[in-house]
């Protein structure tokens, strides 16, 4: 049976061109970038070339990019780094209630150490209101962190508006752009951000490597001590093959982004339309227009997300319910609950995220299989009694 992978937001396959670019850095070009002889200089050169490509993708300067072990570390570095550096100026942080756990749990960690965090609500489409951000700012606010695109429902936040508000108030602004970079055009100057998190494995690069963009002049306390790498902002010998892979992935993303946005938007809209036409008691979650080109998130009444997922898997289709990180827990998605969905609807959610290798045939297959799966589950469902 052909397997159809529709969980590109969880991770993407590594692009064959990326693998090809990485391979020499495991073998003949294995040097440590800190070594002054030729092996080291070769690795150093490759790292800097990759840095330039990642910087270029988001309109940054090379020296504003710090490589990390992934999006989670980039988020931790941004939040803890700014918090610790600016402790004497203020202790207040503003974020939203639908951030990734990498931001939310870092905020909770900081709260236990005396920082105060405002978790802003979102509307029914998962949008943060920039007016709420403005109202929440106090003379103690040192950082605003609002994600660029939500990983569950794909809603794209009003980042530019929030950037303007942050700048006017003289407050640092971080955005977790792990789901946005490589998928929609991202420019740090247009967005007005001071810090921006990225992760290579969401854009056809390898796992275990990411980056934090740090605007020139933004001081951060490092998380890692013990080396001078990354201009003393992130100690530890660089993951050279990973960084090279990230660089190549960024380069490919830049070349292919407009064609990809068009391709994915078309397939996404086909799938949304088909699902809404073929299935009763179904709703689209997230913003109808301001959403990632590859994200479809629906709630289906009277069935559990997990049951749909398992039945789709039996038919060779890989999707997700909630986010990748919460897919092993049976709690309903906190993102959908924050958007005001009742727990039953949050439990019946299903996310398809499309990618480079998704075809029209894949979409047709989902549209053929899912109504059948739902009809079967509803026929057995105690949740349906009294509704038909
Ligand atoms: N932030 C967002 C929005 C994500 O979707 C993810 C991964 O799912 C992360 C952060 C964490 O990235 P990483 O897996 O590279 O640590």
Coordinates of C-alpha atoms and ligand atoms in Angstrom, one line a residue:
X1 CA 0.0 0.0 0.0
X2 CA 1.3 3.5 -0.9
X3 CA 1.8 5.5 2.3
X4 CA 0.6 9.1 2.1
X5 CA 2.4 11.5 4.5
X6 CA 0.3 14.5 5.5
X7 CA 2.1 15.6 8.7
X8 CA 4.7 18.0 7.3
X9 CA 4.2 20.3 10.3
X10 CA 5.5 17.5 12.6
X11 CA 8.6 17.1 10.4
X12 CA 9.6 17.1 6.8
X13 CA 11.6 14.5 5.0
X14 CA 15.1 15.7 4.4
X15 CA 15.5 16.9 0.8
X16 CA 17.9 14.6 -1.2
X17 CA 19.9 17.8 -2.2
X18 CA 20.3 18.6 1.5
X19 CA 21.5 15.1 2.3
X20 CA 24.0 15.4 -0.6
X21 CA 25.3 18.7 0.7
X22 CA 25.7 17.3 4.2
X23 CA 27.5 14.0 3.4
X24 CA 31.1 15.3 2.9
X25 CA 31.0 16.9 6.4
X26 CA 30.7 13.5 8.0
X27 CA 33.6 12.1 6.2
X28 CA 36.4 13.9 4.3
X29 CA 35.5 17.4 5.6
X30 CA 35.0 16.4 9.3
X31 CA 37.1 19.2 10.9
X32 CA 36.3 21.2 13.9
X33 CA 35.6 24.8 12.9
X34 CA 37.7 26.1 15.8
X35 CA 40.9 24.4 14.5
X36 CA 43.2 26.6 12.7
X37 CA 44.6 24.0 10.2
X38 CA 42.9 23.3 6.9
X39 CA 40.4 20.8 8.0
X40 CA 39.1 23.3 10.6
X41 CA 39.1 26.1 8.1
X42 CA 37.1 24.1 5.6
X43 CA 34.4 23.3 8.2
X44 CA 34.5 27.0 9.4
X45 CA 34.0 28.2 5.8
X46 CA 31.1 25.8 5.2
X47 CA 29.4 27.0 8.5
X48 CA 29.7 30.6 7.5
X49 CA 28.4 29.9 4.0
X50 CA 25.3 28.2 5.6
X51 CA 24.9 31.1 8.0
X52 CA 24.7 33.5 5.0
X53 CA 22.1 31.4 3.3
X54 CA 19.9 31.2 6.5
X55 CA 20.3 34.9 7.0
X56 CA 19.4 35.6 3.4
X57 CA 16.1 33.6 3.7
X58 CA 14.9 36.0 6.4
X59 CA 16.5 39.3 5.4
X60 CA 19.0 39.3 8.3
X61 CA 22.8 39.9 8.4
X62 CA 25.0 36.9 8.7
X63 CA 26.3 37.8 12.2
X64 CA 22.7 38.0 13.5
X65 CA 22.2 34.2 13.1
X66 CA 23.1 31.9 16.0
X67 CA 22.9 28.2 15.3
X68 CA 21.2 26.0 18.0
X69 CA 20.0 22.4 18.4
X70 CA 16.5 23.3 17.1
X71 CA 13.5 25.5 17.5
X72 CA 13.1 24.6 21.2
X73 CA 16.6 25.8 22.1
X74 CA 16.1 28.9 20.0
X75 CA 12.9 29.7 22.0
X76 CA 14.6 29.0 25.3
X77 CA 17.6 31.1 24.4
X78 CA 15.4 34.0 23.3
X79 CA 13.2 34.1 26.4
X80 CA 15.7 33.2 29.1
X81 CA 18.4 35.2 27.4
X82 CA 16.4 38.4 27.3
X83 CA 14.9 37.8 30.8
X84 CA 18.2 37.3 32.5
X85 CA 19.9 40.2 30.7
X86 CA 17.1 42.6 31.5
X87 CA 16.1 41.5 35.0
X88 CA 17.2 44.8 36.5
X89 CA 15.0 46.8 34.0
X90 CA 11.8 44.8 34.5
X91 CA 10.3 41.4 35.1
X92 CA 7.2 41.3 32.9
X93 CA 6.8 39.2 29.7
X94 CA 3.8 39.1 27.3
X95 CA 3.0 36.1 25.3
X96 CA -0.1 34.3 24.0
X97 CA -2.0 31.3 25.3
X98 CA -1.5 29.3 22.1
X99 CA 2.3 29.4 21.8
X100 CA 4.3 26.2 21.4
X101 CA 5.3 24.4 24.6
X102 CA 8.8 25.6 24.0
X103 CA 7.6 29.1 24.7
X104 CA 4.9 28.3 27.3
X105 CA 7.0 26.1 29.5
X106 CA 9.9 28.5 29.4
X107 CA 7.6 31.2 30.5
X108 CA 6.4 28.9 33.4
X109 CA 10.0 28.3 34.3
X110 CA 10.6 32.1 34.4
X111 CA 7.5 32.6 36.5
X112 CA 8.8 30.3 39.2
X113 CA 11.9 32.6 39.3
X114 CA 10.0 35.8 39.9
X115 CA 9.0 36.9 36.4
X116 CA 5.5 37.8 35.6
X117 CA 3.9 36.6 32.4
X118 CA 0.7 37.8 30.7
X119 CA -0.8 35.1 28.5
X120 CA -3.0 36.9 26.0
X121 CA -6.2 35.2 24.8
X122 CA -6.9 34.5 21.1
X123 CA -10.2 34.8 19.2
X124 CA -12.1 32.0 17.6
X125 CA -9.6 31.9 14.7
X126 CA -6.6 31.8 17.0
X127 CA -5.7 35.4 16.3
X128 CA -4.0 37.6 19.0
X129 CA -5.4 41.1 19.0
X130 CA -2.6 43.7 18.7
X131 CA -4.7 46.0 20.8
X132 CA -4.5 43.5 23.7
X133 CA -0.7 43.5 23.4
X134 CA -0.6 47.2 23.6
X135 CA -2.9 47.3 26.7
X136 CA -0.8 44.6 28.5
X137 CA 2.5 46.6 28.3
X138 CA 3.6 48.1 31.6
X139 CA 6.8 49.9 32.6
X140 CA 8.1 46.6 33.7
X141 CA 7.6 44.8 30.4
X142 CA 10.9 43.6 28.8
X143 CA 9.8 41.1 26.2
X144 CA 6.8 40.2 23.9
X145 CA 6.8 36.8 22.4
X146 CA 4.0 35.9 19.9
X147 CA 4.4 33.1 17.4
X148 CA 4.4 33.8 13.6
X149 CA 2.2 30.9 12.5
X150 CA 0.4 28.5 14.8
X151 CA 1.6 24.9 14.5
X152 CA -1.8 23.3 15.0
X153 CA -4.3 25.5 13.1
X154 CA -1.9 27.4 10.9
X155 CA -3.2 30.9 11.8
X156 CA -0.7 33.7 10.8
X157 CA -0.5 36.3 13.6
X158 CA -0.4 40.0 13.0
X159 CA 3.3 40.1 13.6
X160 CA 4.0 43.4 11.8
X161 CA 1.4 45.2 13.9
X162 CA 2.8 43.8 17.1
X163 CA 6.3 44.6 16.0
X164 CA 5.3 48.2 15.6
X165 CA 3.7 48.3 19.1
X166 CA 6.8 46.7 20.6
X167 CA 9.1 49.2 18.9
X168 CA 7.1 52.2 20.0
X169 CA 7.1 50.9 23.6
X170 CA 10.9 50.1 23.5
X171 CA 10.2 46.4 24.3
X172 CA 12.0 43.5 22.8
X173 CA 9.9 41.4 20.4
X174 CA 10.5 37.6 19.8
X175 CA 8.5 35.5 17.3
X176 CA 8.6 31.7 17.1
X177 CA 8.6 31.4 13.3
X178 CA 9.4 27.6 13.2
X179 CA 6.3 26.9 11.1
X180 CA 6.5 30.0 9.0
X181 CA 10.1 30.1 7.7
X182 CA 10.5 28.4 4.4
X183 CA 6.7 28.2 4.0
X184 CA 5.7 31.9 3.6
X185 CA 8.0 34.9 3.0
X186 CA 9.6 36.1 6.2
X187 CA 11.6 39.3 6.5
X188 CA 12.8 40.3 10.0
X189 CA 12.8 44.0 9.1
X190 CA 9.3 44.0 7.6
X191 CA 8.1 42.1 10.7
X192 CA 10.0 44.4 13.1
X193 CA 11.2 41.6 15.3
X194 CA 14.3 41.5 17.5
X195 CA 14.5 37.7 17.8
X196 CA 13.1 35.0 15.6
X197 CA 13.3 31.2 16.1
X198 CA 13.7 28.7 13.2
X199 CA 14.1 24.9 12.9
X200 CA 15.7 23.1 9.9
X201 CA 13.6 19.9 10.1
X202 CA 10.4 21.9 9.3
X203 CA 11.8 23.1 5.9
X204 CA 13.3 19.9 4.5
X205 CA 16.5 20.2 6.5
X206 CA 17.9 17.8 9.1
X207 CA 16.6 17.3 12.7
X208 CA 18.6 18.6 15.6
X209 CA 19.6 22.0 14.1
X210 CA 17.9 25.4 14.3
X211 CA 18.7 29.0 14.7
X212 CA 17.9 32.1 16.6
X213 CA 18.0 35.4 14.7
X214 CA 19.2 38.1 17.2
X215 CA 19.0 41.7 15.9
X216 CA 22.3 43.5 16.1
X217 CA 22.6 45.3 19.5
X218 CA 20.3 42.9 21.3
X219 CA 22.1 41.5 24.3
X220 CA 21.4 38.0 25.5
X221 CA 22.7 35.9 28.4
X222 CA 23.7 32.6 26.8
X223 CA 22.2 29.3 28.0
X224 CA 25.4 27.3 27.3
X225 CA 28.8 28.1 28.8
X226 CA 32.1 26.5 28.0
X227 CA 33.2 27.7 24.7
X228 CA 33.5 30.7 22.4
X229 CA 31.5 29.4 19.5
X230 CA 28.8 31.4 17.8
X231 CA 30.4 34.7 19.0
X232 CA 30.1 33.5 22.6
X233 CA 26.3 33.2 22.3
X234 CA 26.1 29.4 22.1
X235 CA 29.0 27.3 23.4
X236 CA 29.7 23.7 22.0
X237 CA 31.4 22.4 18.9
X238 CA 29.2 23.3 15.9
X239 CA 27.0 20.6 14.3
X240 CA 28.7 21.2 11.0
X241 CA 26.8 18.6 8.8
X242 CA 23.5 19.8 10.3
X243 CA 24.3 23.5 9.8
X244 CA 25.4 22.8 6.2
X245 CA 22.1 20.9 5.6
X246 CA 20.1 23.8 7.1
X247 CA 22.0 26.2 4.8
X248 CA 21.2 24.2 1.7
X249 CA 17.5 23.8 2.9
X250 CA 17.3 27.6 3.3
X251 CA 18.7 28.1 -0.1
X252 CA 16.2 25.7 -1.7
X253 CA 13.3 27.2 0.2
X254 CA 14.2 30.7 -1.1
X255 CA 14.3 29.4 -4.7
X256 CA 11.1 27.5 -4.5
X257 CA 8.9 29.4 -2.1
X258 CA 6.6 31.2 -4.5
X259 CA 5.9 28.2 -6.6
X260 CA 5.4 26.1 -3.4
X261 CA 3.0 28.6 -1.9
X262 CA 0.9 28.4 -5.0
X263 CA 1.0 24.6 -5.2
X264 CA 0.2 24.1 -1.6
X265 CA -2.6 26.7 -1.4
X266 CA -4.3 25.0 -4.4
X267 CA -4.1 21.6 -2.8
X268 CA -5.1 22.9 0.7
X269 CA -8.2 24.6 -0.7
X270 CA -9.2 21.5 -2.7
X271 CA -9.0 19.4 0.5
X272 CA -10.9 21.9 2.7
X273 CA -13.6 22.3 0.1
X274 CA -13.9 18.5 -0.5
X275 CA -14.1 17.8 3.3
X276 CA -16.7 20.4 3.9
X277 CA -18.8 19.1 1.0
X278 CA -18.5 15.5 1.8
X279 CA -18.8 15.4 5.6
X280 CA -21.6 16.6 7.8
X281 CA -21.0 18.2 11.2
X282 CA -17.5 19.3 10.3
X283 CA -15.8 22.7 10.8
X284 CA -12.6 24.3 9.7
X285 CA -10.4 25.4 12.6
X286 CA -8.1 28.4 12.3
X287 CA -8.4 31.5 10.2
X288 CA -10.1 31.0 6.8
X289 CA -7.7 33.3 4.9
X290 CA -4.7 34.2 7.2
X291 CA -3.5 30.6 7.4
X292 CA -0.4 28.7 6.3
X293 CA -0.6 27.4 2.7
X294 CA -0.2 23.8 3.9
X295 CA -2.5 23.6 6.9
X296 CA -5.9 22.0 7.2
X297 CA -7.3 21.5 10.7
X298 CA -10.9 20.3 11.1
X299 CA -13.1 19.3 14.0
X300 CA -15.5 16.4 13.3
X301 CA -18.4 16.0 15.6
X302 CA -19.3 12.7 17.3
X303 CA -15.9 11.0 16.6
X304 CA -12.5 11.0 18.4
X305 CA -9.4 12.4 16.7
X306 CA -7.4 9.4 17.8
X307 CA -9.9 6.9 16.2
X308 CA -9.8 8.8 12.9
X309 CA -6.0 8.9 13.0
X310 CA -5.7 5.1 13.7
X311 CA -8.2 4.3 10.9
X312 CA -6.4 6.6 8.5
X313 CA -3.1 4.9 9.4
X314 CA -4.6 1.5 8.5
X315 CA -5.3 3.0 5.0
X316 CA -1.8 4.3 4.8
X317 CA -2.6 8.0 5.5
X318 CA -0.5 9.8 8.2
X319 CA -2.1 12.8 9.8
X320 CA -2.2 14.3 13.2
X321 CA -4.6 15.3 16.0
X322 CA -3.5 18.2 18.1
X323 CA 0.2 19.0 17.7
X324 CA 3.0 16.6 17.2
X325 CA 4.1 17.1 20.8
X326 CA 0.7 16.3 22.3
X327 CA -0.2 13.5 20.0
X328 CA 0.9 10.9 22.6
X329 CA -1.5 12.5 25.2
X330 CA -5.2 12.2 25.2
X331 CA -5.8 15.7 26.5
X332 CA -7.8 17.8 24.1
X333 CA -5.7 20.4 22.3
X334 CA -5.0 23.5 24.5
X335 CA -4.9 25.6 21.3
X336 CA -8.5 24.6 20.3
X337 CA -9.7 25.1 23.8
X338 CA -8.2 28.6 23.9
X339 CA -10.1 29.3 20.6
X340 CA -13.3 28.6 22.5
X341 CA -14.1 25.1 21.1
X342 CA -16.0 22.9 23.5
X343 CA -13.9 19.9 24.6
X344 CA -15.9 17.4 22.5
X345 CA -15.0 19.3 19.3
X346 CA -11.4 19.7 20.4
X347 CA -11.3 15.9 20.9
X348 CA -12.6 15.4 17.3
X349 CA -9.8 17.4 15.6
X350 CA -7.7 16.3 12.7
X351 CA -4.7 18.1 11.2
X352 CA -3.4 17.5 7.7
X353 CA -0.2 19.4 6.8
X354 CA 0.8 19.2 3.1
X355 CA 4.3 19.5 1.6
X356 CA 6.5 19.5 -1.4
X357 CA 5.7 16.0 -2.4
X358 CA 2.0 16.1 -1.8
X359 CA 0.0 15.4 -5.0
X360 CA -3.6 15.8 -6.2
X361 CA -4.0 12.0 -6.1
X362 CA -3.1 12.2 -2.3
X363 CA -5.8 14.7 -1.8
X364 CA -8.4 12.6 -3.7
X365 CA -7.4 9.6 -1.7
X366 CA -8.1 11.4 1.6
X367 CA -11.4 12.6 0.2
X368 CA -12.3 9.1 -0.6
X369 CA -11.1 7.4 2.6
X370 CA -12.0 10.0 5.4
X371 CA -15.8 10.1 4.8
X372 CA -15.9 6.3 4.9
X373 CA -13.8 6.2 8.1
X374 CA -16.1 8.8 9.7
X375 CA -19.3 7.0 8.7
X376 CA -17.9 3.8 10.2
X377 CA -16.9 5.5 13.5
X378 CA -20.2 7.4 13.8
X379 CA -22.1 4.2 13.2
X380 CA -20.4 2.8 16.4
X381 CA -20.4 6.1 18.3
X382 CA -22.3 6.6 21.6
X383 CA -21.6 10.3 21.0
X384 CA -24.1 10.4 18.1
X385 CA -27.2 9.2 20.0
X386 CA -30.0 11.7 19.6
X387 CA -28.4 13.7 16.8
X388 CA -29.5 11.7 13.8
Ligands
LIG1 N1 8.0 26.0 17.8 C1 7.0 25.5 17.0 C2 5.9 26.4 16.5 C3 7.0 24.2 16.5 O1 6.0 23.8 15.7 C4 8.1 23.3 17.0 C5 8.1 21.9 16.6 O2 7.0 21.3 16.4 C6 9.0 23.9 17.8 C7 9.0 25.2 18.2 C8 10.2 23.0 18.3 O3 11.2 22.8 17.3 P1 12.2 21.7 17.4 O4 11.5 20.4 17.1 O5 13.2 22.0 16.3 O6 12.8 21.8 18.7

